């Protein structure tokens, strides 16, 4: 079967690329309230395509937030059932001026496709759909049953996905789950993720005077909210990059020497050369690899207050805001960590100001699966065969909240088949995806689909 | 003479208000490069008005930056010569949405005129010109010689004023200087300033990765520039509101017990009720009044970096910036303080990031004059007579760099006749000026002009 499928994908390359481009052109930015129409457009694209492929049920599902797409192919009889998850929403594209080509006008150069969502996650979702199309066109059927869930809120914390999965457990019953929303440790190096970080966050606004004040007339009388915010943030981490919020590390799983060895042995980025920083800055006692893969983080995602224009404006700003998120490791409870942050902020608010805390809805526990599970071994074989390279097993600093949700609701193994690369510029200007990974990745998926019935 | 002048000002109130409105309508925002035409419009307004009044020389002077207006009336023979200084530029009006009426559409309500520049400094400059007009119309002459300098760069640090004053010392020769660019300690309380703060500042940008990074993939490997900036800023002040930058207090003049008493006895704002802060936050060991009047300050005027939009964006920002200014007291050298800040920043830059420092051109020493000088006593008498209230002598937290420049170049006394009030919202939305202070203030100026020849 696989050969015909591979041939089909090869022969129809141009038409498939055109279709993928249509998908990437849609500005489905979930965090932007003005993009509601574009979100609907992406939903229509997916329901149309899934219907065209031949899924026997295709539905747009209301969620209370952005809608999600559900589809099922249940005609593979006794073959195992896969629950495929992906997301059609993307990150905002600002700062626009740093894009070499338009973020929503997919462009090919240097063997890559450049567009917001090319890797995260529209491009990778599209690969699965294209393989389904190829199998249906060449064989008239799929070698396994598939239930498809593609949501529109991943980049804003999947607020309504949990409820949907929880309320539709019977509908969604499956033998394993399949997700491609991640990357390889390096271009051409097949990578299976066996662990992901959890997530929590909040927005903190320090409020001082009821208006911006003249810094000469009020400096010394009124606490400066931008300074107060800086003091609060600075108090959260020491110079060893250790988070000083009480309780932050309480439930963190210890890192074994064996796992440290595996992590440090895996190929990875040379961070200074890929990001331009003068040197890495991991937590004391850990390497940068260890910290990104297996230690919790606390990051300021944005900070703002007062005058940002040209020149000088001699004011004491009325308020200052920071957006904070944490990546969590197995053992840590997102709610408990968020509470710890809130308690810390309230206990350390300087006198003369007040704080206003928005607890973001998004939060997820970390996830870890046995890297020796037969499904993961089979996936690794398919990868190795298609990419002609050894597959490595790693944990990731990123979060895919749905993995933890599927794990806790369905208790089925989650196979994370990532095809992105460290040069993809996820969440950054000039997001891209290598064309070679499209073709080899689809070959790997076709192999895995074909053989999965033998390991379940 | 004074009665006829007072009558003229009263009889022509409407016409004068119309003229003032025309001046306030001009968006002469010096820090905004797109307002060049408006700056020229303000210059034309002033040269036209000064010509109309009857100044025997009126000129637009190039400075290398925004032009300034020079005018002279030299027909008062042996009478003393005043060097009058003011500025026609204003602060930006953002955030616009907090203005109850348009910042550049002067509006009268509650006995005040609302407009950007109503108090600082167009309104107060206009008072002098209106009194000159009234004297010329009623007496056909002024009781003293006057040299007028009205610049357009006060709100951006008066970069070119120093050179103009220094290169034109002969032209500008005078017996004393006269400035109305300040306020009273309270509405209706005549106030003579005998001390002003100096000024310096810089803009600090912390640079990390060459693009915004995914906080999951890079958190723990790369130092967060917003956190690094917060740590740098927080390190500059301790929880006692004491600046911890080495050398900052080295040359600060000690505050005598006597001066502390005068300061604390002077009427002043109840800061929590005028600004809405929960409590004041002065340097430990000093009252809020003492700190604003006579202790140096370090303020964050603006801070920004990373994502500021709706919702969450899980990035490590590529950079983060803070705008800093200090108000200085007698003894402190602005250059030395700026150097101390730069040294501190460079010595305390966290590893994994670099810093980029823009030294703002603006800087000025603090100023102090003997409060018993006959000119100040005469000014106080004029004030007390017009406002029917005792005049108080205070030092101010604000900076008027030209005062220090005039002091050092010309060695003449500077009389600071302020008519603003603490409720004027200088540099903030809804800047205003009480109508009563216009009329009483002009009466005070007329009296002072009339009598000044008796004390020189």
GROMACS .gro file of N, CA, C and O in nm, chain B residues 285-346:
model
  248
  741UNK      N    1   1.349   5.824   5.640
  741UNK     CA    2   1.414   5.933   5.711
  741UNK      C    3   1.368   6.070   5.664
  741UNK      O    4   1.410   6.172   5.720
  742UNK      N    5   1.287   6.075   5.562
  742UNK     CA    6   1.239   6.203   5.510
  742UNK      C    7   1.087   6.200   5.492
  742UNK      O    8   1.031   6.094   5.463
  743UNK      N    9   1.022   6.315   5.505
  743UNK     CA   10   0.880   6.322   5.474
  743UNK      C   11   0.863   6.333   5.323
  743UNK      O   12   0.958   6.362   5.249
  744UNK      N   13   0.741   6.308   5.276
  744UNK     CA   14   0.714   6.319   5.133
  744UNK      C   15   0.746   6.460   5.084
  744UNK      O   16   0.802   6.479   4.976
  745UNK      N   17   0.712   6.562   5.164
  745UNK     CA   18   0.743   6.701   5.127
  745UNK      C   19   0.893   6.722   5.113
  745UNK      O   20   0.941   6.783   5.018
  746UNK      N   21   0.967   6.673   5.213
  746UNK     CA   22   1.114   6.688   5.209
  746UNK      C   23   1.173   6.617   5.086
  746UNK      O   24   1.261   6.671   5.019
  747UNK      N   25   1.120   6.498   5.059
  747UNK     CA   26   1.176   6.423   4.947
  747UNK      C   27   1.147   6.494   4.814
  747UNK      O   28   1.235   6.510   4.731
  748UNK      N   29   1.022   6.539   4.795
  748UNK     CA   30   0.991   6.605   4.667
  748UNK      C   31   1.068   6.736   4.653
  748UNK      O   32   1.114   6.770   4.544
  749UNK      N   33   1.083   6.812   4.762
  749UNK     CA   34   1.148   6.944   4.752
  749UNK      C   35   1.299   6.937   4.750
  749UNK      O   36   1.364   7.014   4.679
  750UNK      N   37   1.357   6.847   4.828
  750UNK     CA   38   1.500   6.862   4.855
  750UNK      C   39   1.585   6.735   4.851
  750UNK      O   40   1.703   6.739   4.884
  751UNK      N   41   1.526   6.622   4.811
  751UNK     CA   42   1.606   6.500   4.798
  751UNK      C   43   1.604   6.455   4.652
  751UNK      O   44   1.503   6.468   4.584
  752UNK      N   45   1.715   6.398   4.603
  752UNK     CA   46   1.717   6.355   4.462
  752UNK      C   47   1.626   6.234   4.439
  752UNK      O   48   1.602   6.156   4.532
  753UNK      N   49   1.578   6.221   4.317
  753UNK     CA   50   1.489   6.110   4.284
  753UNK      C   51   1.541   6.032   4.162
  753UNK      O   52   1.618   6.085   4.082
  754UNK      N   53   1.494   5.909   4.150
  754UNK     CA   54   1.522   5.825   4.032
  754UNK      C   55   1.389   5.762   3.994
  754UNK      O   56   1.330   5.689   4.073
  755UNK      N   57   1.339   5.794   3.874
  755UNK     CA   58   1.207   5.744   3.835
  755UNK      C   59   1.214   5.669   3.702
  755UNK      O   60   1.285   5.708   3.611
  756UNK      N   61   1.134   5.561   3.694
  756UNK     CA   62   1.111   5.492   3.567
  756UNK      C   63   0.992   5.563   3.501
  756UNK      O   64   0.882   5.560   3.552
  757UNK      N   65   1.017   5.630   3.387
  757UNK     CA   66   0.909   5.704   3.319
  757UNK      C   67   0.829   5.616   3.225
  757UNK      O   68   0.715   5.646   3.190
  758UNK      N   69   0.893   5.507   3.180
  758UNK     CA   70   0.824   5.415   3.090
  758UNK      C   71   0.901   5.285   3.083
  758UNK      O   72   1.023   5.283   3.102
  759UNK      N   73   0.829   5.176   3.062
  759UNK     CA   74   0.893   5.044   3.051
  759UNK      C   75   0.816   4.964   2.947
  759UNK      O   76   0.693   4.972   2.941
  760UNK      N   77   0.888   4.890   2.863
  760UNK     CA   78   0.818   4.810   2.762
  760UNK      C   79   0.907   4.703   2.700
  760UNK      O   80   1.027   4.722   2.686
  761UNK      N   81   0.841   4.591   2.666
  761UNK     CA   82   0.909   4.480   2.600
  761UNK      C   83   0.813   4.363   2.587
  761UNK      O   84   0.730   4.342   2.673
  762UNK      N   85   0.824   4.289   2.476
  762UNK     CA   86   0.741   4.171   2.458
  762UNK      C   87   0.597   4.200   2.423
  762UNK      O   88   0.565   4.306   2.370
  763UNK      N   89   0.511   4.104   2.457
  763UNK     CA   90   0.372   4.108   2.411
  763UNK      C   91   0.286   4.196   2.501
  763UNK      O   92   0.287   4.182   2.623
  764UNK      N   93   0.213   4.290   2.439
  764UNK     CA   94   0.128   4.381   2.516
  764UNK      C   95  -0.018   4.368   2.476
  764UNK      O   96  -0.102   4.441   2.527
  765UNK      N   97  -0.049   4.277   2.383
  765UNK     CA   98  -0.185   4.269   2.330
  765UNK      C   99  -0.281   4.194   2.421
  765UNK      O  100  -0.253   4.167   2.538
  766UNK      N  101  -0.398   4.162   2.364
  766UNK     CA  102  -0.499   4.084   2.434
  766UNK      C  103  -0.446   3.943   2.461
  766UNK      O  104  -0.369   3.889   2.381
  767UNK      N  105  -0.491   3.883   2.568
  767UNK     CA  106  -0.461   3.742   2.592
  767UNK      C  107  -0.315   3.713   2.620
  767UNK      O  108  -0.241   3.798   2.667
  768UNK      N  109  -0.277   3.590   2.588
  768UNK     CA  110  -0.144   3.541   2.624
  768UNK      C  111  -0.061   3.517   2.499
  768UNK      O  112  -0.113   3.470   2.399
  769UNK      N  113   0.066   3.550   2.503
  769UNK     CA  114   0.158   3.508   2.399
  769UNK      C  115   0.282   3.455   2.468
  769UNK      O  116   0.353   3.531   2.534
  770UNK      N  117   0.306   3.326   2.454
  770UNK     CA  118   0.408   3.260   2.535
  770UNK      C  119   0.546   3.273   2.473
  770UNK      O  120   0.603   3.180   2.419
  771UNK      N  121   0.599   3.395   2.487
  771UNK     CA  122   0.730   3.423   2.430
  771UNK      C  123   0.830   3.468   2.536
  771UNK      O  124   0.792   3.514   2.643
  772UNK      N  125   0.956   3.454   2.500
  772UNK     CA  126   1.063   3.527   2.569
  772UNK      C  127   1.092   3.645   2.478
  772UNK      O  128   1.134   3.627   2.364
  773UNK      N  129   1.067   3.769   2.528
  773UNK     CA  130   1.086   3.885   2.438
  773UNK      C  131   1.231   3.901   2.398
  773UNK      O  132   1.322   3.869   2.475
  774UNK      N  133   1.251   3.953   2.280
  774UNK     CA  134   1.384   3.975   2.229
  774UNK      C  135   1.457   4.087   2.305
  774UNK      O  136   1.578   4.084   2.321
  775UNK      N  137   1.379   4.186   2.352
  775UNK     CA  138   1.441   4.297   2.426
  775UNK      C  139   1.339   4.361   2.519
  775UNK      O  140   1.220   4.334   2.509
  776UNK      N  141   1.388   4.446   2.608
  776UNK     CA  142   1.300   4.522   2.697
  776UNK      C  143   1.369   4.655   2.728
  776UNK      O  144   1.492   4.659   2.744
  777UNK      N  145   1.289   4.762   2.734
  777UNK     CA  146   1.344   4.896   2.746
  777UNK      C  147   1.282   4.972   2.864
  777UNK      O  148   1.165   4.956   2.893
  778UNK      N  149   1.364   5.054   2.930
  778UNK     CA  150   1.312   5.144   3.033
  778UNK      C  151   1.367   5.284   3.008
  778UNK      O  152   1.482   5.300   2.967
  779UNK      N  153   1.280   5.385   3.030
  779UNK     CA  154   1.321   5.524   3.024
  779UNK      C  155   1.334   5.572   3.168
  779UNK      O  156   1.240   5.560   3.245
  780UNK      N  157   1.451   5.625   3.201
  780UNK     CA  158   1.480   5.667   3.339
  780UNK      C  159   1.514   5.815   3.345
  780UNK      O  160   1.587   5.863   3.259
  781UNK      N  161   1.463   5.885   3.446
  781UNK     CA  162   1.512   6.020   3.472
  781UNK      C  163   1.534   6.041   3.622
  781UNK      O  164   1.466   5.981   3.705
  782UNK      N  165   1.629   6.127   3.653
  782UNK     CA  166   1.659   6.164   3.791
  782UNK      C  167   1.635   6.313   3.808
  782UNK      O  168   1.664   6.392   3.718
  783UNK      N  169   1.585   6.351   3.925
  783UNK     CA  170   1.579   6.492   3.964
  783UNK      C  171   1.690   6.512   4.066
  783UNK      O  172   1.702   6.433   4.161
  784UNK      N  173   1.769   6.615   4.046
  784UNK     CA  174   1.889   6.634   4.129
  784UNK      C  175   1.877   6.756   4.219
  784UNK      O  176   1.801   6.848   4.191
  785UNK      N  177   1.956   6.756   4.326
  785UNK     CA  178   1.953   6.867   4.422
  785UNK      C  179   2.087   6.942   4.418
  785UNK      O  180   2.183   6.893   4.358
  786UNK      N  181   2.092   7.061   4.483
  786UNK     CA  182   2.217   7.137   4.480
  786UNK      C  183   2.337   7.052   4.525
  786UNK      O  184   2.326   6.977   4.622
  787UNK      N  185   2.446   7.061   4.451
  787UNK     CA  186   2.565   6.982   4.480
  787UNK      C  187   2.586   6.871   4.380
  787UNK      O  188   2.699   6.840   4.343
  788UNK      N  189   2.479   6.813   4.331
  788UNK     CA  190   2.492   6.701   4.236
  788UNK      C  191   2.522   6.750   4.096
  788UNK      O  192   2.460   6.844   4.047
  789UNK      N  193   2.616   6.680   4.030
  789UNK     CA  194   2.651   6.712   3.892
  789UNK      C  195   2.579   6.614   3.799
  789UNK      O  196   2.599   6.493   3.809
  790UNK      N  197   2.496   6.665   3.708
  790UNK     CA  198   2.415   6.576   3.623
  790UNK      C  199   2.500   6.474   3.547
  790UNK      O  200   2.465   6.357   3.538
  791UNK      N  201   2.613   6.520   3.492
  791UNK     CA  202   2.698   6.430   3.415
  791UNK      C  203   2.752   6.317   3.502
  791UNK      O  204   2.756   6.201   3.462
  792UNK      N  205   2.792   6.354   3.622
  792UNK     CA  206   2.849   6.256   3.715
  792UNK      C  207   2.742   6.152   3.755
  792UNK      O  208   2.771   6.032   3.765
  793UNK      N  209   2.618   6.199   3.773
  793UNK     CA  210   2.510   6.108   3.810
  793UNK      C  211   2.476   6.014   3.693
  793UNK      O  212   2.457   5.894   3.711
  794UNK      N  213   2.473   6.071   3.571
  794UNK     CA  214   2.446   5.987   3.454
  794UNK      C  215   2.555   5.881   3.439
  794UNK      O  216   2.526   5.764   3.413
  795UNK      N  217   2.681   5.924   3.457
  795UNK     CA  218   2.792   5.829   3.452
  795UNK      C  219   2.776   5.719   3.556
  795UNK      O  220   2.803   5.602   3.530
  796UNK      N  221   2.732   5.759   3.676
  796UNK     CA  222   2.716   5.661   3.784
  796UNK      C  223   2.609   5.558   3.747
  796UNK      O  224   2.624   5.438   3.773
  797UNK      N  225   2.501   5.605   3.682
  797UNK     CA  226   2.396   5.514   3.638
  797UNK      C  227   2.449   5.417   3.533
  797UNK      O  228   2.425   5.296   3.539
  798UNK      N  229   2.522   5.472   3.437
  798UNK     CA  230   2.577   5.389   3.329
  798UNK      C  231   2.672   5.284   3.388
  798UNK      O  232   2.665   5.165   3.355
  799UNK      N  233   2.759   5.328   3.478
  799UNK     CA  234   2.854   5.235   3.541
  799UNK      C  235   2.779   5.124   3.615
  799UNK      O  236   2.815   5.006   3.607
  800UNK      N  237   2.675   5.164   3.687
  800UNK     CA  238   2.597   5.068   3.764
  800UNK      C  239   2.532   4.965   3.672
  800UNK      O  240   2.536   4.845   3.698
  801UNK      N  241   2.472   5.014   3.564
  801UNK     CA  242   2.404   4.925   3.470
  801UNK      C  243   2.504   4.826   3.410
  801UNK      O  244   2.480   4.706   3.403
  802UNK      N  245   2.617   4.880   3.368
  802UNK     CA  246   2.717   4.793   3.306
  802UNK      C  247   2.773   4.691   3.404
  802UNK      O  248   2.795   4.575   3.368
   0.00000   0.00000   0.00000
